[in-house]
Amino acid sequence: TRFCEGDEYVSGIKLGMQKALDNCDAQLVAFYQNHDAYLENMHKYDLTGIAVISPTPSSIKELAYIKQTSPLAIIGVQYEGFADLTYGCDDEDACRREVEYLAALGHRRIGCLSVPNHSTIELRTRGYLQGMFEAGLPVHPDWVLNAKDYNGVEVNEHLARHLTAALKAELAPTALVCPTPSLLLTAYRAIENAGLSIPDDISVMGVDELPSGQYVSVPPTVLNQPLEQIGQAAATHLWASFNSNIQPEPHLFKAQLIERGSCRSPRQA
């Protein structure tokens, strides 16, 4: 399974893994299948280790079995009981730093687009809340936009309705944190459909680049996951685990800031 943010995420991870294995007597075998196929492919291809990119909660049972029988790396999500096998971005830190960045520009009313029951987004939303706490900023209930359907139209409709009303309110948010590329794109479209301007009316900041082919009016300021580094770390420690019978060490990397034109100081700091 994989994180549904376009091929850039998976491609970056795979490139890093391949680089790590270039000097090893190992071959990278990639599967784009559901978690039901994990165990079948382990036996069919005599795999010596497995890296699973963004597995869903429904695959935890299979992952627990693999953990007991073969070197395992989990990339992109964090689940209880698998912390020592996790490779990815420090999700909480990413959105905490986004709040820190926006607060340094003078923003005091910062919102966040969130989705329930999505482990990565929930961690990043927690980071947003932590950043607001550390900056001494209040969190208004209307500033945390919680859309139920992550990939559906409801996200756009909910955000458009909320922004149209919230930006006319006395306590309107002046900046918005978007935890994923999909939510960042949703924010852009909703804000522009509401006749508002980025960054003049509201600053917008995301985690990771928009998928290829998705163009927006103002290039977004983002915190990018170091995908190749994550893939290299996972593959390196899987190979070491197979050869030395040791458990891989977890690595959570810091996202890298890319400053562009979607953020500015608010009109009234």
XYZ file of C-alpha atoms in Angstrom:
269
model
C 0.000 0.000 0.000
C 1.125 3.560 -0.400
C 0.367 7.096 0.632
C -2.116 8.509 -1.865
C -0.280 11.725 -2.711
C 0.854 10.842 -6.232
C 3.841 8.892 -7.510
C 6.404 11.441 -6.298
C 6.278 10.120 -2.746
C 6.745 6.457 -3.649
C 9.288 7.242 -6.375
C 11.436 9.263 -3.984
C 11.424 6.482 -1.399
C 12.236 3.828 -4.007
C 15.086 5.894 -5.445
C 16.663 6.213 -2.018
C 16.295 2.492 -1.359
C 17.838 1.594 -4.708
C 20.815 3.882 -4.070
C 21.417 2.193 -0.730
C 21.308 -1.272 -2.314
C 23.456 -0.468 -5.367
C 26.620 -1.651 -3.600
C 24.982 -4.660 -1.980
C 24.172 -8.076 -3.342
C 20.478 -7.260 -3.104
C 17.608 -6.551 -5.454
C 14.711 -4.199 -4.832
C 11.372 -5.796 -5.706
C 8.399 -3.400 -5.730
C 4.757 -4.373 -5.333
C 1.742 -2.099 -5.661
C -0.721 -4.330 -3.886
C -2.958 -4.475 -0.844
C -1.725 -5.788 2.477
C -3.307 -9.195 1.784
C -0.413 -9.911 -0.588
C 2.427 -9.209 1.876
C 2.778 -12.748 3.181
C 2.179 -14.379 -0.208
C 4.958 -12.370 -1.843
C 7.387 -12.973 1.031
C 7.282 -16.714 0.324
C 6.871 -16.499 -3.443
C 9.978 -14.333 -3.967
C 11.988 -15.521 -0.956
C 12.255 -11.973 0.347
C 14.956 -11.326 2.937
C 13.293 -8.159 4.197
C 10.318 -5.966 3.467
C 9.714 -2.224 3.542
C 6.050 -1.248 3.555
C 5.217 2.286 2.439
C 2.367 3.875 4.391
C 0.457 0.727 5.384
C -3.135 1.181 6.487
C -4.348 0.260 9.980
C -6.056 -2.809 8.509
C -2.628 -4.326 7.749
C -1.300 -4.217 11.333
C -1.991 -7.922 11.928
C 0.103 -8.930 8.911
C 2.852 -6.485 9.853
C 3.029 -7.953 13.355
C 3.549 -11.401 11.844
C 6.255 -10.177 9.460
C 7.980 -8.423 12.367
C 8.443 -11.781 14.058
C 9.712 -13.598 10.973
C 11.679 -11.160 8.802
C 13.443 -7.774 8.854
C 10.768 -5.099 8.488
C 10.724 -1.359 7.894
C 7.561 0.741 7.987
C 7.823 3.936 5.980
C 5.644 7.008 6.228
C 3.294 6.227 9.129
C 3.698 5.675 12.851
C 1.776 2.933 14.662
C 1.891 1.862 18.280
C 4.061 -1.212 18.678
C 6.170 -0.467 15.595
C 8.094 2.626 16.713
C 11.438 0.807 16.499
C 10.779 -0.069 12.841
C 9.570 3.324 11.615
C 11.272 5.462 8.974
C 9.897 8.764 7.781
C 9.371 12.401 8.589
C 8.864 13.772 12.079
C 5.240 14.607 11.341
C 4.471 16.473 14.544
C 7.595 18.575 14.203
C 6.747 19.532 10.602
C 3.489 21.308 11.397
C 4.843 22.650 14.675
C 7.567 24.364 12.639
C 5.005 25.678 10.163
C 3.219 27.461 13.004
C 6.582 28.727 14.239
C 7.365 30.065 10.755
C 4.000 31.790 10.355
C 4.119 33.234 13.873
C 7.537 34.723 13.067
C 5.892 36.545 10.140
C 3.463 38.111 12.588
C 0.475 35.796 12.256
C -1.521 35.318 15.436
C -4.629 33.674 13.997
C -3.447 30.486 12.318
C -5.804 27.744 11.151
C -5.265 24.129 10.146
C -7.049 21.814 7.709
C -7.406 18.359 9.249
C -9.005 14.965 8.681
C -9.960 12.440 11.390
C -8.902 8.788 11.386
C -5.807 9.425 9.277
C -2.734 8.709 11.390
C -0.272 10.990 9.575
C -2.660 13.933 9.379
C -3.618 13.494 13.025
C 0.061 13.609 14.041
C 0.616 16.741 11.982
C -2.503 18.340 13.444
C -1.119 17.559 16.886
C 2.064 19.342 15.847
C 0.017 22.367 14.787
C -1.643 22.462 18.202
C 1.726 22.097 19.922
C 3.121 24.944 17.831
C 0.207 27.166 18.768
C 0.749 26.341 22.448
C 4.490 27.049 22.270
C 3.853 30.360 20.512
C 1.283 31.336 23.122
C -1.435 31.613 20.473
C -5.118 30.783 21.000
C -6.843 28.107 18.923
C -10.333 29.130 17.883
C -12.661 26.167 17.143
C -13.471 27.588 13.712
C -9.796 27.684 12.761
C -9.322 23.885 12.781
C -11.181 22.804 9.654
C -12.014 19.132 10.073
C -13.311 17.500 6.896
C -14.610 13.951 7.162
C -13.944 12.677 3.646
C -10.218 12.939 2.851
C -10.401 12.217 -0.892
C -13.918 13.379 -1.596
C -15.717 16.518 -2.647
C -16.816 17.223 0.915
C -13.365 18.575 1.746
C -13.646 21.275 -0.913
C -17.227 22.141 -0.027
C -16.572 22.257 3.708
C -13.451 24.380 3.374
C -15.011 26.751 0.845
C -18.019 27.347 3.076
C -15.883 27.805 6.154
C -13.347 30.172 4.574
C -16.021 32.275 2.956
C -17.648 32.811 6.354
C -14.539 32.778 8.549
C -12.567 35.318 6.530
C -15.408 37.802 6.917
C -15.504 37.301 10.685
C -13.832 39.600 13.154
C -11.507 36.775 14.264
C -10.679 35.452 10.810
C -7.544 33.305 10.406
C -4.763 35.060 8.529
C -2.813 31.877 7.774
C -3.590 28.217 7.119
C -1.507 25.076 7.728
C -2.188 22.197 5.293
C -0.774 18.819 6.446
C -0.680 17.096 3.013
C -0.389 18.056 -0.673
C -4.013 17.051 -1.278
C -5.224 19.328 1.498
C -2.923 22.104 0.288
C -4.458 21.888 -3.174
C -7.927 21.848 -1.627
C -7.108 25.032 0.266
C -5.847 26.792 -2.866
C -8.932 25.929 -4.866
C -11.365 26.829 -2.111
C -9.697 30.151 -1.335
C -9.574 31.146 -4.992
C -13.170 30.016 -5.586
C -14.175 32.270 -2.706
C -12.614 35.225 -4.545
C -9.751 35.559 -2.077
C -6.061 36.026 -2.751
C -2.999 34.095 -1.562
C -1.054 35.491 0.250
C -2.750 38.931 0.406
C -5.910 37.703 2.115
C -4.514 34.561 3.716
C -1.125 32.830 3.840
C -1.010 29.116 3.070
C 1.703 26.595 3.938
C 1.920 22.852 3.286
C 3.873 19.671 3.880
C 5.434 18.273 0.672
C 5.173 19.471 -2.911
C 1.994 19.353 -4.950
C 1.788 16.389 -7.361
C 3.302 16.875 -10.806
C 0.917 18.546 -13.211
C -0.941 20.429 -10.485
C -0.416 24.137 -11.063
C -1.469 26.918 -8.718
C -1.434 30.688 -8.989
C 1.228 31.209 -6.307
C 4.004 28.649 -5.670
C 3.487 27.285 -2.140
C 5.892 27.515 0.757
C 6.272 23.963 2.038
C 8.198 21.696 4.353
C 9.450 18.805 2.221
C 10.136 15.308 3.465
C 13.671 14.115 2.518
C 12.313 11.101 0.675
C 15.604 9.732 -0.645
C 17.176 9.885 2.803
C 14.205 8.061 4.283
C 14.429 5.330 1.639
C 18.189 4.991 2.059
C 17.909 4.651 5.823
C 15.210 1.999 5.587
C 17.076 -0.090 2.993
C 20.439 0.251 4.751
C 19.104 -0.978 8.061
C 17.049 -3.766 6.481
C 20.199 -5.065 4.800
C 22.188 -4.761 8.017
C 19.444 -6.578 9.927
C 19.452 -9.463 7.454
C 23.223 -9.850 7.524
C 23.824 -9.230 11.226
C 20.569 -10.424 12.764
C 20.063 -7.077 14.458
C 16.962 -4.938 14.583
C 16.952 -1.793 12.421
C 17.029 1.551 14.178
C 14.182 4.011 13.623
C 14.860 7.253 11.812
C 12.542 10.245 11.805
C 13.961 13.003 9.621
C 13.204 16.694 9.802
C 11.317 18.161 6.856
C 13.188 20.763 4.811
C 11.807 24.294 4.415
C 11.234 25.549 0.847
C 10.247 29.224 0.904
C 8.163 30.562 -1.967
C 5.359 33.076 -2.413
C 2.334 31.769 -0.512
C 3.214 33.338 2.857
C 3.607 36.953 3.950
C 3.053 39.076 7.020
C -0.632 39.703 7.720
C -2.111 43.044 6.815
C -2.783 43.665 10.481
C -0.281 41.796 12.660
